[in-house]
mmCIF file of C-alpha atoms in Angstrom:
data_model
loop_
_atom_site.group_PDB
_atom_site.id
_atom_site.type_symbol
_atom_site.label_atom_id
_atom_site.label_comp_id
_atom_site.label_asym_id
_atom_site.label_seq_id
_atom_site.Cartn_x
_atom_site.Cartn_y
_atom_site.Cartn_z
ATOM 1 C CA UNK A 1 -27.171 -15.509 62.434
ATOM 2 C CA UNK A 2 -28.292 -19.020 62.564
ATOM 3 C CA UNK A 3 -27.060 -21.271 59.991
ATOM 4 C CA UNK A 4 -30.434 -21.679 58.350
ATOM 5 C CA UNK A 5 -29.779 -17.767 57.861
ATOM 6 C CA UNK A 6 -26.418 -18.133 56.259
ATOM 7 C CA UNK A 7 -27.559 -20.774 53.941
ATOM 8 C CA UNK A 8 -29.913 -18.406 53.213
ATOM 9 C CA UNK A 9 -27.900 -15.634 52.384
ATOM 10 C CA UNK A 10 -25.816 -17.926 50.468
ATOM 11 C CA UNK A 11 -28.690 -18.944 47.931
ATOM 12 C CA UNK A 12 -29.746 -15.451 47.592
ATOM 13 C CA UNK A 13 -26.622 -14.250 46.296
ATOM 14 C CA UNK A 14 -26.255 -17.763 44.241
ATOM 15 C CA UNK A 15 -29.575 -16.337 42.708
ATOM 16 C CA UNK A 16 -28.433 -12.872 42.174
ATOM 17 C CA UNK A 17 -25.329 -14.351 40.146
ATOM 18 C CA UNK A 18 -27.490 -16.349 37.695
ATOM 19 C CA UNK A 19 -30.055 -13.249 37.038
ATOM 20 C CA UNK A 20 -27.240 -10.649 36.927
ATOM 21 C CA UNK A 21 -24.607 -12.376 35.098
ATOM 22 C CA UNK A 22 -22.073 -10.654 38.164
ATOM 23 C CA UNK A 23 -19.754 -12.826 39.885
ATOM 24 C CA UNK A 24 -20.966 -15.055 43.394
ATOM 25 C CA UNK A 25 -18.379 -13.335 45.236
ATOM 26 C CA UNK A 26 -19.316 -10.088 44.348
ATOM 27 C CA UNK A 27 -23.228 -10.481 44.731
ATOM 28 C CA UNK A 28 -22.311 -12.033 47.958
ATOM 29 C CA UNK A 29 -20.236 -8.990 49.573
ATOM 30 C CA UNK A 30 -23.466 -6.470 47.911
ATOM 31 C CA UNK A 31 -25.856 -8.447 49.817
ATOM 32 C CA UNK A 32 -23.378 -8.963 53.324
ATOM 33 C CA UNK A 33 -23.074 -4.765 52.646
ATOM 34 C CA UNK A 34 -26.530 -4.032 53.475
ATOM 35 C CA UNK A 35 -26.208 -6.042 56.744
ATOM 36 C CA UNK A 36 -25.718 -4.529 60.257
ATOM 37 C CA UNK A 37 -21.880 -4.896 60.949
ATOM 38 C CA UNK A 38 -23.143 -7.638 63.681
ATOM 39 C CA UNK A 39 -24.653 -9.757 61.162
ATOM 40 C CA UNK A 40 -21.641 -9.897 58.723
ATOM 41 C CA UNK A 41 -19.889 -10.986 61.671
ATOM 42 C CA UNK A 42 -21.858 -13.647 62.450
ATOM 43 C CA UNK A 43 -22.157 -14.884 58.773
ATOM 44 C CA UNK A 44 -18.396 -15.049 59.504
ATOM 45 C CA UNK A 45 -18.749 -17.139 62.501
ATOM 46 C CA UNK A 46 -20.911 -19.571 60.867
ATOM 47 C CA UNK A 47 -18.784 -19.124 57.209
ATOM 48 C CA UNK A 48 -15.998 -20.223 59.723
ATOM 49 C CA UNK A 49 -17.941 -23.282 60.760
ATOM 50 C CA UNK A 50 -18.940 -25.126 57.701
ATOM 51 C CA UNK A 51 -15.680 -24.252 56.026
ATOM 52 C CA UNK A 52 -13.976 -26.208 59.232
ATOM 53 C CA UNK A 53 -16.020 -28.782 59.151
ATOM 54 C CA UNK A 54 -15.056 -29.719 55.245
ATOM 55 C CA UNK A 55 -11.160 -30.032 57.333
ATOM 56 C CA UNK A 56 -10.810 -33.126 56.435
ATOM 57 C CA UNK A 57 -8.713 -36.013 54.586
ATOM 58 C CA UNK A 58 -11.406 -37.371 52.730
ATOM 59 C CA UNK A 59 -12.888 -33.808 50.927
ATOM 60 C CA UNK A 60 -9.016 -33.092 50.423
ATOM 61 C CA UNK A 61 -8.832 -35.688 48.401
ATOM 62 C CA UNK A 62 -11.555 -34.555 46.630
ATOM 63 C CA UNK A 63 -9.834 -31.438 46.072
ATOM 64 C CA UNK A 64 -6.894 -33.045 45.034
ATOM 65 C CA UNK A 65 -8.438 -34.784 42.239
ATOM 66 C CA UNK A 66 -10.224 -32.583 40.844
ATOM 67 C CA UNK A 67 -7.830 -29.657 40.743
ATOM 68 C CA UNK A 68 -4.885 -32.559 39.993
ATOM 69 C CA UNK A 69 -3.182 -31.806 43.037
ATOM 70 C CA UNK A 70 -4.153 -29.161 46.015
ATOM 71 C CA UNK A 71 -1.879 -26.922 48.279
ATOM 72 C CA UNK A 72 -3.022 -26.272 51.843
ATOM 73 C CA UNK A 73 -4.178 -22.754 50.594
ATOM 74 C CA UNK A 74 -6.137 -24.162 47.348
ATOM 75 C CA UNK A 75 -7.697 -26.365 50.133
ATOM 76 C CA UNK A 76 -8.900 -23.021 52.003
ATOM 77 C CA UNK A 77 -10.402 -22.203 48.360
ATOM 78 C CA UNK A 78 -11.858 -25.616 47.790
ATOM 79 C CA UNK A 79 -13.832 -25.599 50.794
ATOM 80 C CA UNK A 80 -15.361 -21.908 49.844
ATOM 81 C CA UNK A 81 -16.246 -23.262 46.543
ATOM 82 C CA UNK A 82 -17.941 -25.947 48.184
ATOM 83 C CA UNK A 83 -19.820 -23.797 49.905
ATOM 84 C CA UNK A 84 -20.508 -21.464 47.189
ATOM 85 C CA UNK A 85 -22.199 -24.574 45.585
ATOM 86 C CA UNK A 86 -25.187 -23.887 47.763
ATOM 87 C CA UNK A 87 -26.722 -25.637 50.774
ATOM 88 C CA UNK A 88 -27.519 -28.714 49.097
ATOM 89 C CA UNK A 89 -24.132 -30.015 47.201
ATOM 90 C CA UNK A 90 -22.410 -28.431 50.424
ATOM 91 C CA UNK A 91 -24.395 -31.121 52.115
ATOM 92 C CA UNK A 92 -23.874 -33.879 49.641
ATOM 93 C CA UNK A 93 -20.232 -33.238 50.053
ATOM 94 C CA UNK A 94 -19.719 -33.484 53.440
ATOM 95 C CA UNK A 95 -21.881 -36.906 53.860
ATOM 96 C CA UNK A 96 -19.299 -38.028 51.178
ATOM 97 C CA UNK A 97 -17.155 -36.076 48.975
ATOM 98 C CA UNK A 98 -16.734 -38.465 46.333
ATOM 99 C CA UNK A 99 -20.459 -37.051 45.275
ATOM 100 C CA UNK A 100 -19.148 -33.908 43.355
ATOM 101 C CA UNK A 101 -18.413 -36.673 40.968
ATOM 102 C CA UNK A 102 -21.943 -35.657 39.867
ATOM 103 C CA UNK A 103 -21.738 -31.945 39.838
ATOM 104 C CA UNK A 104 -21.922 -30.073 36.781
ATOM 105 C CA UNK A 105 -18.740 -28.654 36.943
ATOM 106 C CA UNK A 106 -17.034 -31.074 38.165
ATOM 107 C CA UNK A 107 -17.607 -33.266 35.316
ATOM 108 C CA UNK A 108 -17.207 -30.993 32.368
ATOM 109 C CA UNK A 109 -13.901 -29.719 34.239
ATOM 110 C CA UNK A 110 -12.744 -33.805 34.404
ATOM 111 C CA UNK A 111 -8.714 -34.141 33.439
ATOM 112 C CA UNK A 112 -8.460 -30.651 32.678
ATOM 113 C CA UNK A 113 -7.486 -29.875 36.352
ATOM 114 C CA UNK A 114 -8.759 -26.049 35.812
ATOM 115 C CA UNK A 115 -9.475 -25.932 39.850
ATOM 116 C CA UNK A 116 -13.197 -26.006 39.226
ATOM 117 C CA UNK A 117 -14.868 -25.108 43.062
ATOM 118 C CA UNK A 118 -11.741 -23.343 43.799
ATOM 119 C CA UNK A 119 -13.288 -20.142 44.556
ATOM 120 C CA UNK A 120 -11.043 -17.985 47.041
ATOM 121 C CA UNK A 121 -12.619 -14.711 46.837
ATOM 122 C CA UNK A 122 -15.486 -16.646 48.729
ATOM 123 C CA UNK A 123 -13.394 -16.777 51.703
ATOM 124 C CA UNK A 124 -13.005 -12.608 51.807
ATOM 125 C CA UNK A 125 -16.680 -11.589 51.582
ATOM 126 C CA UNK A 126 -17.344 -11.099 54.913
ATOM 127 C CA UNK A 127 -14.169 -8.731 54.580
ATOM 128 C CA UNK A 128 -14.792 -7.011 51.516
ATOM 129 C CA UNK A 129 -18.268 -6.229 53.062
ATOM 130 C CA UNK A 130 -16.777 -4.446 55.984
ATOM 131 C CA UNK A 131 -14.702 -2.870 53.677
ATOM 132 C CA UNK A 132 -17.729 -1.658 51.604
ATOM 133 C CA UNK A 133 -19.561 -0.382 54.394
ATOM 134 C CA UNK A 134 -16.262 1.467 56.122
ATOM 135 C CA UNK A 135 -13.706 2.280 53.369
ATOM 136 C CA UNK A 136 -11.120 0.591 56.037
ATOM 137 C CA UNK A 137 -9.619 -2.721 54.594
ATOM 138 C CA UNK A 138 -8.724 -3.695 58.241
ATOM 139 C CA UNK A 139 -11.982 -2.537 59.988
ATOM 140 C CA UNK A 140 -13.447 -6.309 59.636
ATOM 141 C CA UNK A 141 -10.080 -7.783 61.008
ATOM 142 C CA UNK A 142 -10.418 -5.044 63.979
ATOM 143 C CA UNK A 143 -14.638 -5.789 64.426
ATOM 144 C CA UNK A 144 -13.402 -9.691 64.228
ATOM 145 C CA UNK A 145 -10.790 -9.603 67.285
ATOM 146 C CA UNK A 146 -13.223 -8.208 69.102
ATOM 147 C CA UNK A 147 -15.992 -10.293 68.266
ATOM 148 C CA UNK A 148 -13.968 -13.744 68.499
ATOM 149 C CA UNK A 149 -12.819 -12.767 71.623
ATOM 150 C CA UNK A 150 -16.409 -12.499 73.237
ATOM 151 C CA UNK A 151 -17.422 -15.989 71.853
ATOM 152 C CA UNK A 152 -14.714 -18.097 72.796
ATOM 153 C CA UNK A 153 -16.536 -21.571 71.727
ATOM 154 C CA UNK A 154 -15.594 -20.724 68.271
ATOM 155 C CA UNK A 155 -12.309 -22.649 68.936
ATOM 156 C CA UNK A 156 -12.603 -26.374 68.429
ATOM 157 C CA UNK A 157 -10.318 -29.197 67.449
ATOM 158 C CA UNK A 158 -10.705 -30.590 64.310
ATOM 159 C CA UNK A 159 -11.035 -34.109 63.609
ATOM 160 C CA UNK A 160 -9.640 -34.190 59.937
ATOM 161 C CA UNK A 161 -10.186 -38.226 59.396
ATOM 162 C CA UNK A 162 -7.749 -40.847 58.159
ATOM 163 C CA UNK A 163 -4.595 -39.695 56.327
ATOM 164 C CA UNK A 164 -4.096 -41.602 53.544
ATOM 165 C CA UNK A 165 -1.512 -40.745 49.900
ATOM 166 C CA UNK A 166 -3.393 -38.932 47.589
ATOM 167 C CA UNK A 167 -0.291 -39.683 45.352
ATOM 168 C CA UNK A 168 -1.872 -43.807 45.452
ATOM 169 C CA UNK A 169 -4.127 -44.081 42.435
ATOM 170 C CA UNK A 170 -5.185 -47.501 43.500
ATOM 171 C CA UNK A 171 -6.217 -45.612 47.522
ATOM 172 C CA UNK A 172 -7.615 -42.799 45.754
ATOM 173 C CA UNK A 173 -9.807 -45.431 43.419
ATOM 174 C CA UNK A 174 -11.018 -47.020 46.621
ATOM 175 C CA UNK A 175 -11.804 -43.967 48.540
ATOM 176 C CA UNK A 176 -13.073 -42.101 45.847
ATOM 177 C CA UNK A 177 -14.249 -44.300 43.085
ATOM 178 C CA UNK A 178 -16.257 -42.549 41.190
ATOM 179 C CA UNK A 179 -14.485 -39.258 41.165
ATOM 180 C CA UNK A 180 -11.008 -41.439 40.297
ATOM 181 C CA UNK A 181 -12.875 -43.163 38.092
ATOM 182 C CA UNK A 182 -13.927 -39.354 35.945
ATOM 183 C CA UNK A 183 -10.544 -37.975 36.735
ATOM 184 C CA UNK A 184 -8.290 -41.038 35.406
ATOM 185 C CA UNK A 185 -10.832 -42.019 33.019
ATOM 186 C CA UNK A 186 -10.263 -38.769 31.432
ATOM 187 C CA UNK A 187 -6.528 -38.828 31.569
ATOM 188 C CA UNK A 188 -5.843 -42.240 30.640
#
């Protein structure tokens, strides 16, 4: 599955959410369910990619303002509701994370610190597909050894930025101005 393919599959099941009313997460495993087990590994693979490649200090941050404060496993959650946003804002956020100032969500969510784009069921849907299509819960972590195994690129160091104290208002302001600015706007 190229990634052109899993952006794909994510904005179909973005659009069967809004005309069904059902959950993201669950639209998403439906649709992964009528895949051939090979392609709901490979949405994995690339799932796996673009959910590394928001690994880093800066988008952290991001998550840490909005949800006022973020573990290392909300950050796992973050990420997948980053990418449950859709190609675009996954895009936006990446080139600079201080842009989900502007989403929706974000905004309306501002100093309430409900983890708005926390979305961890996200991060199981290749998994609850395989589950779907087997009635095994492990049968996608079994199909996965073996399929990470054979592509041994997968593993790559990740670059994760600057560190910096998310715990600095007057950092955060800098690095993140305009989300600081709707976060302690709101709470001050």
């Amino acid at each position: 599955m190229d990634i052109d393919t899993f952006w794909n599959v994510i904005e179909a099941a973005r659009a069967g959410a809004a005309s069904t009313g059902e959950p993201f997460d669950e639209v998403l495993v439906n649709q992964l369910a009528d895949r051939p087990r090979q392609e709901i590994l490979e949405y994995a693979e690339r799932f796996d990619e673009v959910h590394d490649a928001l690994y880093r200090w800066d988008v952290w941050a991001a998550a840490y303002l909005i949800g006022g404060g973020c573990s290392d496993d909300s950050f796992m959650d973050f990420r997948a509701g980053v990418i449950a946003l859709g190609r675009q804002w996954y895009e936006r956020a990446a080139a600079d994370p201080d842009s989900l100032a502007g989403h929706p969500d974000v905004v309306q969510a501002a100093g309430v610190h409900d983890e708005v784009l926390f979305y961890e069921d996200v991060n199981y849907a290749a998994s609850g597909a395989f589950e779907r299509i087997t009635g095994d819960a492990d049968a996608f972590y079994e199909a996965w050894r073996g399929f990470h195994t054979a592509n041994p690129e997968n593993e790559q160091a990740v670059d994760m930025g600057e560190d910096f104290d998310f715990d600095d208002d007057s950092e955060m302001s800098r690095r993140l101005p305009r989300l600081a600015a709707l976060v302690f706007g709101s709470t001050r």
